[in-house]
Coordinates of C-alpha atoms in Angstrom, one line a residue:
M1 CA 28.2 188.5 98.8
N2 CA 30.6 185.9 100.0
V3 CA 32.9 187.0 102.8
I4 CA 36.3 185.3 103.3
R5 CA 36.6 184.5 106.9
Q6 CA 39.9 184.0 108.6
R7 CA 40.5 180.4 109.5
Q8 CA 40.4 179.9 113.2
G9 CA 43.1 177.6 114.4
R10 CA 46.5 177.4 115.9
V11 CA 49.0 180.1 115.0
L12 CA 51.8 177.5 114.7
E13 CA 51.0 174.4 112.7
L14 CA 53.5 171.6 113.3
G15 CA 52.3 169.6 110.3
H16 CA 52.0 165.8 109.7
P17 CA 53.6 163.6 112.4
A18 CA 55.7 161.9 109.6
V19 CA 57.0 165.2 108.4
L20 CA 57.8 166.3 112.0
E21 CA 59.6 163.0 112.6
R22 CA 61.7 163.5 109.4
R23 CA 62.6 167.1 110.4
L24 CA 63.7 165.9 113.8
S25 CA 65.7 163.1 112.3
D26 CA 67.5 165.6 109.9
L27 CA 68.1 167.9 112.8
L28 CA 69.6 165.1 114.9
V29 CA 71.9 164.0 112.1
T30 CA 73.0 167.6 111.5
G31 CA 73.7 168.0 115.2
L32 CA 75.7 164.8 115.4
T33 CA 77.7 165.8 112.3
A34 CA 78.7 169.0 114.1
L35 CA 79.2 167.4 117.5
V36 CA 81.5 164.5 116.3
P37 CA 84.3 166.8 115.1
A38 CA 84.1 168.9 118.2
A39 CA 84.2 165.9 120.5
L40 CA 87.1 164.4 118.5
A41 CA 89.0 167.7 118.7
L42 CA 88.5 167.9 122.5
A43 CA 89.6 164.2 122.9
I44 CA 92.7 164.7 120.8
T45 CA 93.7 167.9 122.6
V46 CA 93.3 166.3 126.0
G47 CA 94.6 162.8 125.3
F48 CA 97.4 163.7 122.9
P49 CA 98.7 167.2 123.8
G50 CA 101.8 166.7 121.5
V51 CA 99.9 166.1 118.3
G52 CA 100.2 168.9 115.8
L53 CA 97.5 170.7 114.0
P54 CA 97.8 168.8 110.7
A55 CA 97.7 165.4 112.4
A56 CA 94.7 166.4 114.5
L57 CA 92.9 167.6 111.4
A58 CA 93.7 164.4 109.6
I59 CA 92.3 162.4 112.5
I60 CA 89.1 164.4 112.6
V61 CA 88.6 164.1 108.8
G62 CA 89.3 160.4 109.0
A63 CA 86.8 159.9 111.9
I64 CA 84.1 161.9 110.0
G65 CA 84.8 159.7 106.9
L66 CA 84.3 156.5 108.9
F67 CA 81.1 157.9 110.4
G68 CA 79.9 158.7 106.9
L69 CA 80.6 155.2 105.7
I70 CA 78.5 153.8 108.6
L71 CA 75.6 156.1 107.7
C72 CA 75.9 155.6 103.9
S73 CA 72.7 153.7 102.8
R74 CA 74.1 152.6 99.4
L75 CA 76.4 149.7 99.7
E76 CA 77.9 150.0 96.2
I77 CA 79.1 153.5 97.1
S78 CA 80.7 152.5 100.4
V79 CA 82.4 149.5 98.9
T80 CA 83.7 151.6 96.1
M81 CA 85.2 153.9 98.7
I82 CA 87.0 150.9 100.2
L83 CA 88.5 150.0 96.8
L84 CA 89.7 153.5 96.1
Y85 CA 91.2 153.8 99.5
T86 CA 93.0 150.5 99.5
M87 CA 94.3 150.9 95.9
L88 CA 95.1 154.6 95.8
I89 CA 95.5 156.0 99.3
D90 CA 96.6 153.3 101.7
G91 CA 100.0 152.8 100.1
P92 CA 101.1 156.4 99.9
L93 CA 99.7 157.0 103.4
K94 CA 102.0 154.3 104.8
M95 CA 105.0 155.5 102.8
L96 CA 104.7 159.2 103.5
T97 CA 104.5 158.8 107.3
S98 CA 106.6 156.9 109.8
Q99 CA 103.6 155.3 111.5
R100 CA 103.4 152.3 109.3
E101 CA 101.7 149.9 111.8
E102 CA 99.1 152.6 112.8
T103 CA 98.2 153.4 109.2
R104 CA 97.9 149.7 108.4
L105 CA 94.9 149.6 110.8
L106 CA 93.1 152.3 108.8
A107 CA 92.2 149.9 106.0
D108 CA 90.7 147.5 108.6
A109 CA 88.8 150.4 110.2
V110 CA 87.3 151.4 106.8
I111 CA 86.2 147.9 106.0
L112 CA 84.8 147.4 109.5
A113 CA 82.8 150.7 109.2
V114 CA 81.1 149.5 106.1
C115 CA 80.3 146.1 107.7
V116 CA 78.9 147.8 110.8
G117 CA 76.7 150.1 108.7
A118 CA 75.4 147.3 106.6
A119 CA 74.6 145.1 109.6
M120 CA 72.8 148.1 111.4
R121 CA 70.7 148.7 108.3
M122 CA 69.7 145.0 108.0
A123 CA 68.8 144.9 111.7
L124 CA 66.7 148.1 111.6
Q125 CA 64.9 147.2 108.4
R126 CA 64.5 143.6 109.6
Q127 CA 65.9 142.2 106.4
R128 CA 66.1 138.4 105.9
V129 CA 69.8 137.3 105.9
V130 CA 70.6 135.2 102.9
L131 CA 74.1 133.7 102.8
P132 CA 75.9 133.3 99.5
P133 CA 76.6 129.7 98.2
L134 CA 79.7 128.1 99.6
S135 CA 79.5 130.4 102.7
G136 CA 80.3 127.3 104.9
W137 CA 83.9 127.3 103.6
V138 CA 84.3 130.9 104.4
L139 CA 82.8 130.6 107.9
A140 CA 85.0 127.5 108.6
W141 CA 88.0 129.6 107.6
V142 CA 87.0 132.3 110.0
A143 CA 86.5 129.8 112.8
L144 CA 89.9 128.3 112.1
V145 CA 91.6 131.6 112.4
V146 CA 89.7 132.4 115.6
V147 CA 90.7 129.1 117.2
N148 CA 94.4 129.8 116.4
A149 CA 94.1 132.8 118.7
F150 CA 93.9 130.4 121.7
N151 CA 97.3 128.9 120.9
P152 CA 99.3 129.0 124.2
K153 CA 102.3 130.5 122.3
T154 CA 100.3 133.5 121.1
Q155 CA 102.2 136.6 122.2
G156 CA 99.4 138.9 123.5
I157 CA 96.3 140.5 122.2
L158 CA 98.3 142.7 119.8
A159 CA 99.6 139.6 118.0
V160 CA 96.0 138.2 117.9
L161 CA 94.6 141.4 116.3
S162 CA 97.5 141.5 113.8
G163 CA 96.8 137.9 112.8
F164 CA 93.1 138.7 112.4
S165 CA 94.0 141.7 110.2
Q166 CA 96.2 139.6 107.9
Q167 CA 93.9 136.6 107.6
L168 CA 90.4 138.1 107.8
Q169 CA 90.8 141.5 106.3
Y170 CA 89.2 140.7 102.9
V171 CA 86.6 138.1 104.0
P172 CA 83.8 140.7 103.9
F173 CA 84.4 141.2 100.2
F174 CA 83.0 137.6 99.7
F175 CA 79.7 138.8 100.9
F176 CA 80.0 142.2 99.3
A177 CA 80.4 140.5 95.9
F178 CA 77.3 138.4 96.5
A179 CA 75.2 141.4 97.3
L180 CA 76.5 143.7 94.5
M181 CA 77.9 141.8 91.5
R182 CA 74.5 140.9 90.0
S183 CA 74.6 142.6 86.6
K184 CA 76.9 143.2 83.6
R185 CA 76.9 146.9 84.5
R186 CA 78.3 146.3 87.9
F187 CA 81.1 144.2 86.5
R188 CA 81.9 146.9 84.0
Q189 CA 82.1 149.4 86.7
L190 CA 84.4 147.2 88.8
F191 CA 86.7 146.7 85.8
I192 CA 86.9 150.4 85.2
I193 CA 87.8 151.2 88.8
V194 CA 90.5 148.6 88.9
G195 CA 91.8 149.7 85.5
V196 CA 92.0 153.3 86.5
A197 CA 93.8 152.4 89.8
A198 CA 96.3 150.2 87.9
T199 CA 96.9 152.9 85.3
A200 CA 97.5 155.6 88.0
S201 CA 99.9 153.3 89.9
G202 CA 101.7 152.4 86.6
L203 CA 102.2 156.1 85.8
V204 CA 103.6 156.9 89.2
A205 CA 105.9 153.8 89.1
A206 CA 107.1 154.9 85.6
Y207 CA 108.1 158.3 87.0
Q208 CA 109.8 156.6 90.0
T209 CA 112.0 154.5 87.7
E210 CA 113.7 157.8 86.6
L211 CA 114.6 158.7 90.2
T212 CA 117.8 157.7 92.0
P213 CA 117.4 155.9 95.3
A214 CA 118.4 159.1 97.1
Q215 CA 115.7 161.1 95.3
L216 CA 113.0 158.5 96.0
S217 CA 114.0 158.1 99.7
A218 CA 113.4 161.9 100.1
W219 CA 109.7 161.4 99.5
G220 CA 109.1 160.2 103.0
P221 CA 110.1 157.9 105.9
G222 CA 108.4 154.9 104.3
Y223 CA 110.4 155.3 101.0
R224 CA 113.6 155.8 103.0
A225 CA 113.0 152.6 105.0
L226 CA 112.3 150.7 101.8
I227 CA 115.6 151.7 100.3
H228 CA 117.7 151.9 103.5
P229 CA 116.1 149.3 105.9
E230 CA 117.4 148.9 109.4
H231 CA 118.0 145.2 108.9
G232 CA 119.0 143.5 105.6
S233 CA 120.0 145.0 102.3
G234 CA 118.2 147.8 100.5
R235 CA 115.6 147.3 97.8
V236 CA 117.9 148.4 95.0
Y237 CA 119.6 146.8 92.0
F238 CA 122.4 147.9 89.8
S239 CA 122.1 148.5 86.0
E240 CA 125.3 149.5 84.1
G241 CA 127.0 150.3 87.4
E242 CA 124.2 152.7 88.5
A243 CA 121.9 152.0 91.5
R244 CA 118.2 151.7 90.6
V245 CA 115.1 151.0 92.7
R246 CA 112.1 148.9 92.0
P247 CA 109.3 151.5 92.2
P248 CA 106.5 150.9 94.6
G249 CA 104.1 153.1 92.6
L250 CA 101.0 153.8 94.7
G251 CA 101.7 150.7 96.9
A252 CA 103.7 150.2 100.1
E253 CA 106.1 147.5 98.7
E254 CA 108.5 147.3 95.8
G255 CA 106.9 146.4 92.5
A256 CA 103.4 147.0 93.9
S257 CA 102.2 148.4 90.6
G258 CA 102.8 145.0 89.0
G259 CA 100.6 143.4 91.6
I260 CA 97.5 145.4 90.7
G261 CA 98.4 145.6 87.0
H262 CA 98.4 141.8 86.4
V263 CA 94.9 141.6 88.1
A264 CA 93.6 144.6 86.1
L265 CA 94.9 143.5 82.7
P266 CA 92.3 140.7 82.0
M267 CA 89.6 143.0 83.3
C268 CA 90.6 145.7 80.8
L269 CA 90.8 143.2 78.0
A270 CA 87.2 142.2 78.8
L271 CA 86.2 145.9 78.6
V272 CA 87.9 146.1 75.2
A273 CA 85.9 143.2 74.0
I274 CA 82.5 144.4 75.2
S275 CA 82.9 148.2 74.6
R276 CA 81.8 150.1 71.5
G277 CA 82.7 153.5 70.0
R278 CA 84.6 156.0 72.2
K279 CA 84.2 153.7 75.3
K280 CA 86.4 151.1 73.4
W281 CA 89.3 153.6 73.2
I282 CA 89.0 154.3 76.9
A283 CA 89.2 150.5 77.6
V284 CA 92.2 150.3 75.3
M285 CA 94.0 153.1 77.3
L286 CA 93.2 151.3 80.5
A287 CA 94.6 148.0 79.1
L288 CA 97.8 149.8 78.1
G289 CA 98.0 151.4 81.5
S290 CA 97.7 148.0 83.2
M291 CA 100.4 146.6 80.9
L292 CA 102.6 149.6 81.9
A293 CA 102.0 148.9 85.6
V294 CA 103.1 145.3 85.1
V295 CA 106.2 146.2 83.1
V296 CA 107.5 148.9 85.4
G297 CA 106.9 146.7 88.4
L298 CA 110.0 144.7 87.4
G299 CA 108.7 141.5 88.9
R300 CA 108.9 138.1 87.3
L301 CA 105.9 136.8 89.2
Q302 CA 103.7 139.7 88.1
L303 CA 104.8 139.2 84.5
I304 CA 104.0 135.5 84.6
G305 CA 100.7 136.2 86.3
A306 CA 99.8 138.8 83.6
A307 CA 100.7 136.4 80.8
L308 CA 98.6 133.6 82.4
G309 CA 95.7 136.1 82.8
V310 CA 95.9 137.0 79.1
V311 CA 96.0 133.3 78.1
A312 CA 93.0 132.5 80.3
F313 CA 91.0 135.4 78.9
T314 CA 91.8 134.4 75.3
G315 CA 90.7 130.9 76.0
L316 CA 87.5 131.9 77.6
A317 CA 86.8 134.4 74.9
S318 CA 87.3 131.8 72.2
L319 CA 84.9 129.4 74.0
A320 CA 82.3 132.1 74.4
G321 CA 82.5 132.9 70.7
R322 CA 81.5 129.5 69.5
H323 CA 78.0 129.0 68.2
F324 CA 76.0 126.2 69.6
S325 CA 72.9 124.9 67.8
P326 CA 69.8 124.8 70.0
A327 CA 68.8 121.4 71.3
R328 CA 66.0 119.8 69.3
R329 CA 62.8 119.0 71.2
S330 CA 61.7 115.4 71.1
R331 CA 58.4 114.4 69.6
A332 CA 56.8 113.9 73.0
A333 CA 57.7 117.4 74.0
R334 CA 56.3 119.0 70.9
P335 CA 52.9 120.6 71.3
S336 CA 50.1 118.8 69.5

């Protein structure tokens, strides 16, 4: 008769070293996730005793979001977060608060967090760096902007950082596009994101056109400063003796919906051309939403830009629709 003997060994089995390393890594990430909010809360309480609870919570949430963007391993997700933030959140955040200059730096912080995370992953994985074609022009532009910081008439480090923010803010997108935009599916996703943002901004701007300047200025300090600035005239116009305002939509300037709408319109027309079935109707709705954003933006430049975009799309679509006969092979090239 066989007797099952109890296995002699250690009572506590730690497992494979790789599994143990993974568990320690997960434990470390969990600990840092809990430690970062606590450290931020302590720093805000000590350094800024006058900050209220909502502002402190917003700072903590924002810092955790930046930390998450750095750790995010999928570049397409983190870049999508940048697009959603800049097109849907950045404008209202500036207009609903009185800290316009401070909130302007948040977009730079979001882009910088994604760049830092991508650079750290490339360094840890020892990936070979391949620059996109024509990168020399982009790097020359960056060098030119950096050289301008040494101008003797530059007014301090804050002016330098402000200039860098204006001139270099969207340079990383040149490299993001090279890394991500490699398939028809990715272009379709980009067109949908921009179309949804334009439609949302157009709907908000259409609602704002029905408000009086006083009603819109009650939305927040940024809207009040847009309509009643400290210097210069207000951003209002008169129609039939009644004051009206050019709506900012989800942007931070008047007519901002038209700015994103005239960019999104050709993209949505491309979606209409390549979509089938129910997806085609969604593309049509996004195209109509982009047109609405352009119209309610009440800007001549945006209208002209949208018209030129439609003309360019029509011309390219007509060229792509032509049928070219395949080139005939010469007798020497034919197989014997």
